[in-house]
Amino acid sequence: DAGVIQSPRHEVTEMGQEVTLRCKPISGHDYLFWYRQTMMRGLELLIYFNNNVPIDDSGMPEDRFSAKMPNASFSTLKIQPSEPRDSAVYFCASSFGTFHQPQHFGDGTRLSIL
Amino acid sequence: GQQLNQSPQSMFIQEGEDVSMNCTSSSIFNTWLWYKQEPGEGPVLLIALYKAGELTSNGRLTAQFGITRKDSFLNISASIPSDVGIYFCAGHKAGGTSYGKLTFGQGTILTVHP
């Protein structure tokens, strides 16, 4: 079975540029989560969706960050404009069901903002 | 921020030794999950626990959901070099506005010397 698929795997761009990260959740999963991982702060939940609807975006650091889920098989996380402090590994995860099911993670996008 | 205290932060062991790590919290959790992350990859689910007192094994791995619902441990028996990685505990907190959200520990970095 295909797992969570993220693209690109690596992104290097200059400060001020727009960055778009993409995620395809596991088919049939109705929850989708975006995380950011850094050495200093560990894994941080940015936002999550249920049935394509954003449920909690309290972890989104600033208005420069936005996320969408136009359908059940695709989500984007956008940073505009990007800053060096946004450099991190961004993970997408998905889960199935209503209550406390384990989340399955993609392999992440390693983002470097110069 | 993270509200799970995971220990130890790092372990350096010889191949063949047993490993034990744990997570504690001041909050009650409905589920406990243990993930392993290898370089360049996303966290991979190892064991999921759903009931207080539950003891579950997955090969050489054994994990338990604490009776108080505030802690969990993971044991690895007869460690091998491929056990190297970062191990994370995670859980779904009971009640409040945390529905669907996972809280993560800081991770335990495991190094196994051949």
Short mmCIF file of C-alpha atoms in Angstrom, two decimals:
data_model
loop_
_atom_site.label_atom_id
_atom_site.label_comp_id
_atom_site.label_asym_id
_atom_site.label_seq_id
_atom_site.Cartn_x
_atom_site.Cartn_y
_atom_site.Cartn_z
CA ASP A 1 0.00 0.00 0.00
CA ALA A 2 1.19 3.49 -0.78
CA GLY A 3 2.03 5.57 2.24
CA VAL A 4 1.83 9.32 2.66
CA ILE A 5 3.61 10.95 -0.26
CA GLN A 6 5.27 14.32 0.04
CA SER A 7 6.95 16.49 -2.56
CA PRO A 8 9.46 17.85 -3.06
CA ARG A 9 11.84 15.89 -0.81
CA HIS A 10 14.25 18.80 -0.71
CA GLU A 11 13.77 22.48 -1.42
CA VAL A 12 16.40 25.19 -1.37
CA THR A 13 15.30 28.72 -2.12
CA GLU A 14 16.15 32.29 -1.37
CA MET A 15 14.53 34.38 1.29
CA GLY A 16 11.40 36.11 0.09
CA GLN A 17 10.41 33.43 -2.38
CA GLU A 18 7.14 31.54 -2.20
CA VAL A 19 7.41 27.90 -1.17
CA THR A 20 4.74 25.27 -1.75
CA LEU A 21 4.91 21.86 -0.12
CA ARG A 22 2.62 19.07 -1.27
CA CYS A 23 1.10 16.03 0.37
CA LYS A 24 -0.96 13.08 -0.75
CA PRO A 25 -2.45 11.24 2.23
CA ILE A 26 -3.11 7.53 2.42
CA SER A 27 -6.25 6.71 0.46
CA GLY A 28 -9.28 6.55 2.72
CA HIS A 29 -7.73 8.53 5.54
CA ASP A 30 -9.91 11.42 6.68
CA TYR A 31 -7.44 13.29 8.90
CA LEU A 32 -4.41 15.14 7.55
CA PHE A 33 -1.75 16.82 9.65
CA TRP A 34 1.13 19.18 8.85
CA TYR A 35 4.14 19.21 11.21
CA ARG A 36 7.43 21.05 11.35
CA GLN A 37 10.53 19.45 12.88
CA THR A 38 13.59 21.33 14.10
CA MET A 39 16.38 20.44 16.48
CA MET A 40 15.37 23.17 18.89
CA ARG A 41 11.62 22.61 19.00
CA GLY A 42 11.17 19.01 17.96
CA LEU A 43 7.94 18.06 16.18
CA GLU A 44 5.37 20.86 16.12
CA LEU A 45 1.84 20.48 14.81
CA LEU A 46 1.03 23.33 12.45
CA ILE A 47 -2.49 22.54 11.28
CA TYR A 48 -4.81 19.61 10.76
CA PHE A 49 -7.80 18.84 8.58
CA ASN A 50 -10.73 16.49 8.93
CA ASN A 51 -12.64 15.63 5.77
CA ASN A 52 -10.77 18.43 3.97
CA VAL A 53 -11.87 21.07 6.50
CA PRO A 54 -9.24 22.83 8.66
CA ILE A 55 -9.99 22.01 12.28
CA ASP A 56 -7.13 23.59 14.22
CA ASP A 57 -4.56 25.98 12.79
CA SER A 58 -3.33 27.30 16.12
CA GLY A 59 0.15 25.97 15.40
CA MET A 60 0.62 27.98 12.23
CA PRO A 61 3.40 30.37 13.17
CA GLU A 62 2.43 33.45 11.17
CA ASP A 63 0.22 34.76 8.42
CA ARG A 64 3.00 33.89 6.01
CA PHE A 65 1.93 30.26 6.39
CA SER A 66 -1.23 28.91 4.79
CA ALA A 67 -2.57 25.43 4.12
CA LYS A 68 -5.29 24.09 1.90
CA MET A 69 -6.91 20.76 1.23
CA PRO A 70 -8.99 21.07 -1.95
CA ASN A 71 -9.87 17.37 -1.97
CA ALA A 72 -9.37 14.18 0.00
CA SER A 73 -6.18 13.22 -1.81
CA PHE A 74 -4.19 16.45 -1.84
CA SER A 75 -3.01 19.17 0.51
CA THR A 76 -0.57 22.05 0.24
CA LEU A 77 1.38 24.08 2.76
CA LYS A 78 2.50 27.44 1.45
CA ILE A 79 4.97 29.91 2.87
CA GLN A 80 4.98 33.40 1.37
CA PRO A 81 7.32 35.16 1.77
CA SER A 82 9.81 32.64 3.11
CA GLU A 83 12.44 33.51 5.73
CA PRO A 84 15.62 31.71 6.86
CA ARG A 85 13.99 30.78 10.17
CA ASP A 86 11.46 28.71 8.24
CA SER A 87 14.22 26.23 7.44
CA ALA A 88 13.14 22.86 8.85
CA VAL A 89 11.80 19.47 7.85
CA TYR A 90 8.07 19.59 7.16
CA PHE A 91 6.06 16.41 7.58
CA CYS A 92 2.61 15.48 6.48
CA ALA A 93 0.74 12.70 8.28
CA SER A 94 -2.67 11.12 7.87
CA SER A 95 -4.94 8.92 9.92
CA PHE A 96 -8.26 7.16 9.58
CA GLY A 97 -11.29 7.16 11.75
CA THR A 98 -12.88 9.19 14.41
CA PHE A 99 -10.97 8.57 17.53
CA HIS A 100 -7.33 8.35 18.46
CA GLN A 101 -6.06 6.38 15.53
CA PRO A 102 -2.30 6.39 14.89
CA GLN A 103 -0.93 8.89 12.42
CA HIS A 104 1.17 7.71 9.50
CA PHE A 105 3.92 10.05 8.34
CA GLY A 106 5.43 10.86 4.97
CA ASP A 107 9.18 11.14 4.54
CA GLY A 108 9.12 14.91 4.80
CA THR A 109 10.33 17.91 2.84
CA ARG A 110 13.68 19.32 3.93
CA LEU A 111 13.37 23.07 3.39
CA SER A 112 16.36 25.41 3.37
CA ILE A 113 15.80 29.15 3.02
CA LEU A 114 18.99 31.03 2.20
CA GLY B 1 4.85 23.03 23.11
CA GLN B 2 5.56 19.43 24.02
CA GLN B 3 4.10 18.20 27.29
CA LEU B 4 5.58 14.72 27.38
CA ASN B 5 8.81 14.14 29.27
CA GLN B 6 10.78 11.46 27.49
CA SER B 7 13.92 9.94 28.94
CA PRO B 8 16.69 9.33 28.45
CA GLN B 9 17.56 11.92 25.81
CA SER B 10 20.22 9.64 24.36
CA MET B 11 21.63 6.17 24.84
CA PHE B 12 24.89 4.59 23.72
CA ILE B 13 24.80 0.82 24.04
CA GLN B 14 26.55 -2.30 22.84
CA GLU B 15 24.91 -4.66 20.41
CA GLY B 16 22.99 -7.32 22.30
CA GLU B 17 22.07 -5.14 25.26
CA ASP B 18 18.50 -4.42 26.26
CA VAL B 19 17.14 -0.86 26.06
CA SER B 20 14.47 0.86 28.09
CA MET B 21 12.99 4.32 27.61
CA ASN B 22 9.92 6.00 29.01
CA CYS B 23 7.55 8.92 28.77
CA THR B 24 5.68 10.67 31.55
CA SER B 25 3.14 13.44 31.70
CA SER B 26 1.09 15.34 34.23
CA SER B 27 -1.93 14.86 31.95
CA ILE B 28 -4.00 11.76 31.30
CA PHE B 29 -3.72 10.17 27.87
CA ASN B 30 -6.20 8.00 25.98
CA THR B 31 -3.58 6.43 23.72
CA TRP B 32 0.17 5.98 23.70
CA LEU B 33 2.16 5.51 20.53
CA TRP B 34 5.80 4.78 19.94
CA TYR B 35 7.51 5.87 16.72
CA LYS B 36 11.01 5.39 15.31
CA GLN B 37 12.63 7.91 13.00
CA GLU B 38 15.70 7.21 10.88
CA PRO B 39 17.75 9.87 9.09
CA GLY B 40 15.98 11.36 6.10
CA GLU B 41 12.71 9.62 6.85
CA GLY B 42 9.50 10.33 8.67
CA PRO B 43 8.53 8.72 11.98
CA VAL B 44 7.34 5.15 11.59
CA LEU B 45 4.78 3.68 13.97
CA LEU B 46 6.15 0.83 16.09
CA ILE B 47 3.48 0.14 18.69
CA ALA B 48 0.07 1.60 19.56
CA LEU B 49 -1.50 1.23 23.01
CA TYR B 50 -5.15 1.95 23.75
CA LYS B 51 -5.92 0.73 27.28
CA ALA B 52 -4.43 1.43 30.67
CA GLY B 53 -2.25 -1.49 31.69
CA GLU B 54 -1.99 -2.82 28.15
CA LEU B 55 1.28 -4.58 27.35
CA THR B 56 2.01 -5.06 23.65
CA SER B 57 4.93 -6.63 21.81
CA ASN B 58 6.19 -6.23 18.27
CA GLY B 59 9.12 -8.58 17.75
CA ARG B 60 11.89 -7.51 20.10
CA LEU B 61 9.93 -4.42 21.14
CA THR B 62 7.58 -4.31 24.12
CA ALA B 63 5.60 -1.30 25.27
CA GLN B 64 3.19 -0.71 28.12
CA PHE B 65 0.42 1.81 28.77
CA GLY B 66 0.79 2.88 32.40
CA ILE B 67 -2.01 2.18 34.86
CA THR B 68 -2.28 5.86 35.78
CA ARG B 69 -2.59 6.70 32.03
CA LYS B 70 0.16 9.26 32.54
CA ASP B 71 3.13 7.21 31.41
CA SER B 72 4.41 4.58 29.01
CA PHE B 73 7.62 2.68 28.46
CA LEU B 74 9.30 1.00 25.52
CA ASN B 75 11.77 -1.85 25.85
CA ILE B 76 14.00 -3.21 23.10
CA SER B 77 15.59 -6.58 23.78
CA ALA B 78 18.86 -7.83 22.32
CA SER B 79 19.60 -4.64 20.39
CA ILE B 80 21.09 -4.78 16.90
CA PRO B 81 22.80 -2.06 14.84
CA SER B 82 19.66 -1.37 12.78
CA ASP B 83 17.85 -0.29 15.96
CA VAL B 84 19.76 3.00 15.66
CA GLY B 85 17.48 6.00 15.34
CA ILE B 86 15.33 8.43 17.29
CA TYR B 87 12.45 6.97 19.25
CA PHE B 88 9.46 9.17 20.00
CA CYS B 89 6.58 8.61 22.34
CA ALA B 90 3.31 10.29 21.49
CA GLY B 91 -0.19 10.29 22.82
CA HIS B 92 -3.70 11.59 22.51
CA LYS B 93 -4.60 13.62 25.57
CA ALA B 94 -7.94 12.95 27.22
CA GLY B 95 -10.62 15.61 26.96
CA GLY B 96 -10.30 19.31 26.26
CA THR B 97 -9.73 20.69 22.80
CA SER B 98 -7.03 18.21 21.90
CA TYR B 99 -9.28 15.90 19.86
CA GLY B 100 -7.31 14.22 17.11
CA LYS B 101 -4.04 15.92 18.05
CA LEU B 102 -0.93 14.06 19.09
CA THR B 103 1.46 15.30 21.75
CA PHE B 104 5.07 14.19 21.18
CA GLY B 105 8.00 13.58 23.48
CA GLN B 106 11.39 15.09 22.74
CA GLY B 107 12.79 11.82 21.45
CA THR B 108 15.47 9.35 22.59
CA ILE B 109 18.51 9.06 20.33
CA LEU B 110 19.69 5.45 20.31
CA THR B 111 23.20 4.51 19.18
CA VAL B 112 24.17 0.84 19.03
CA HIS B 113 27.85 -0.08 18.83
CA PRO B 114 28.58 -3.38 17.02
#
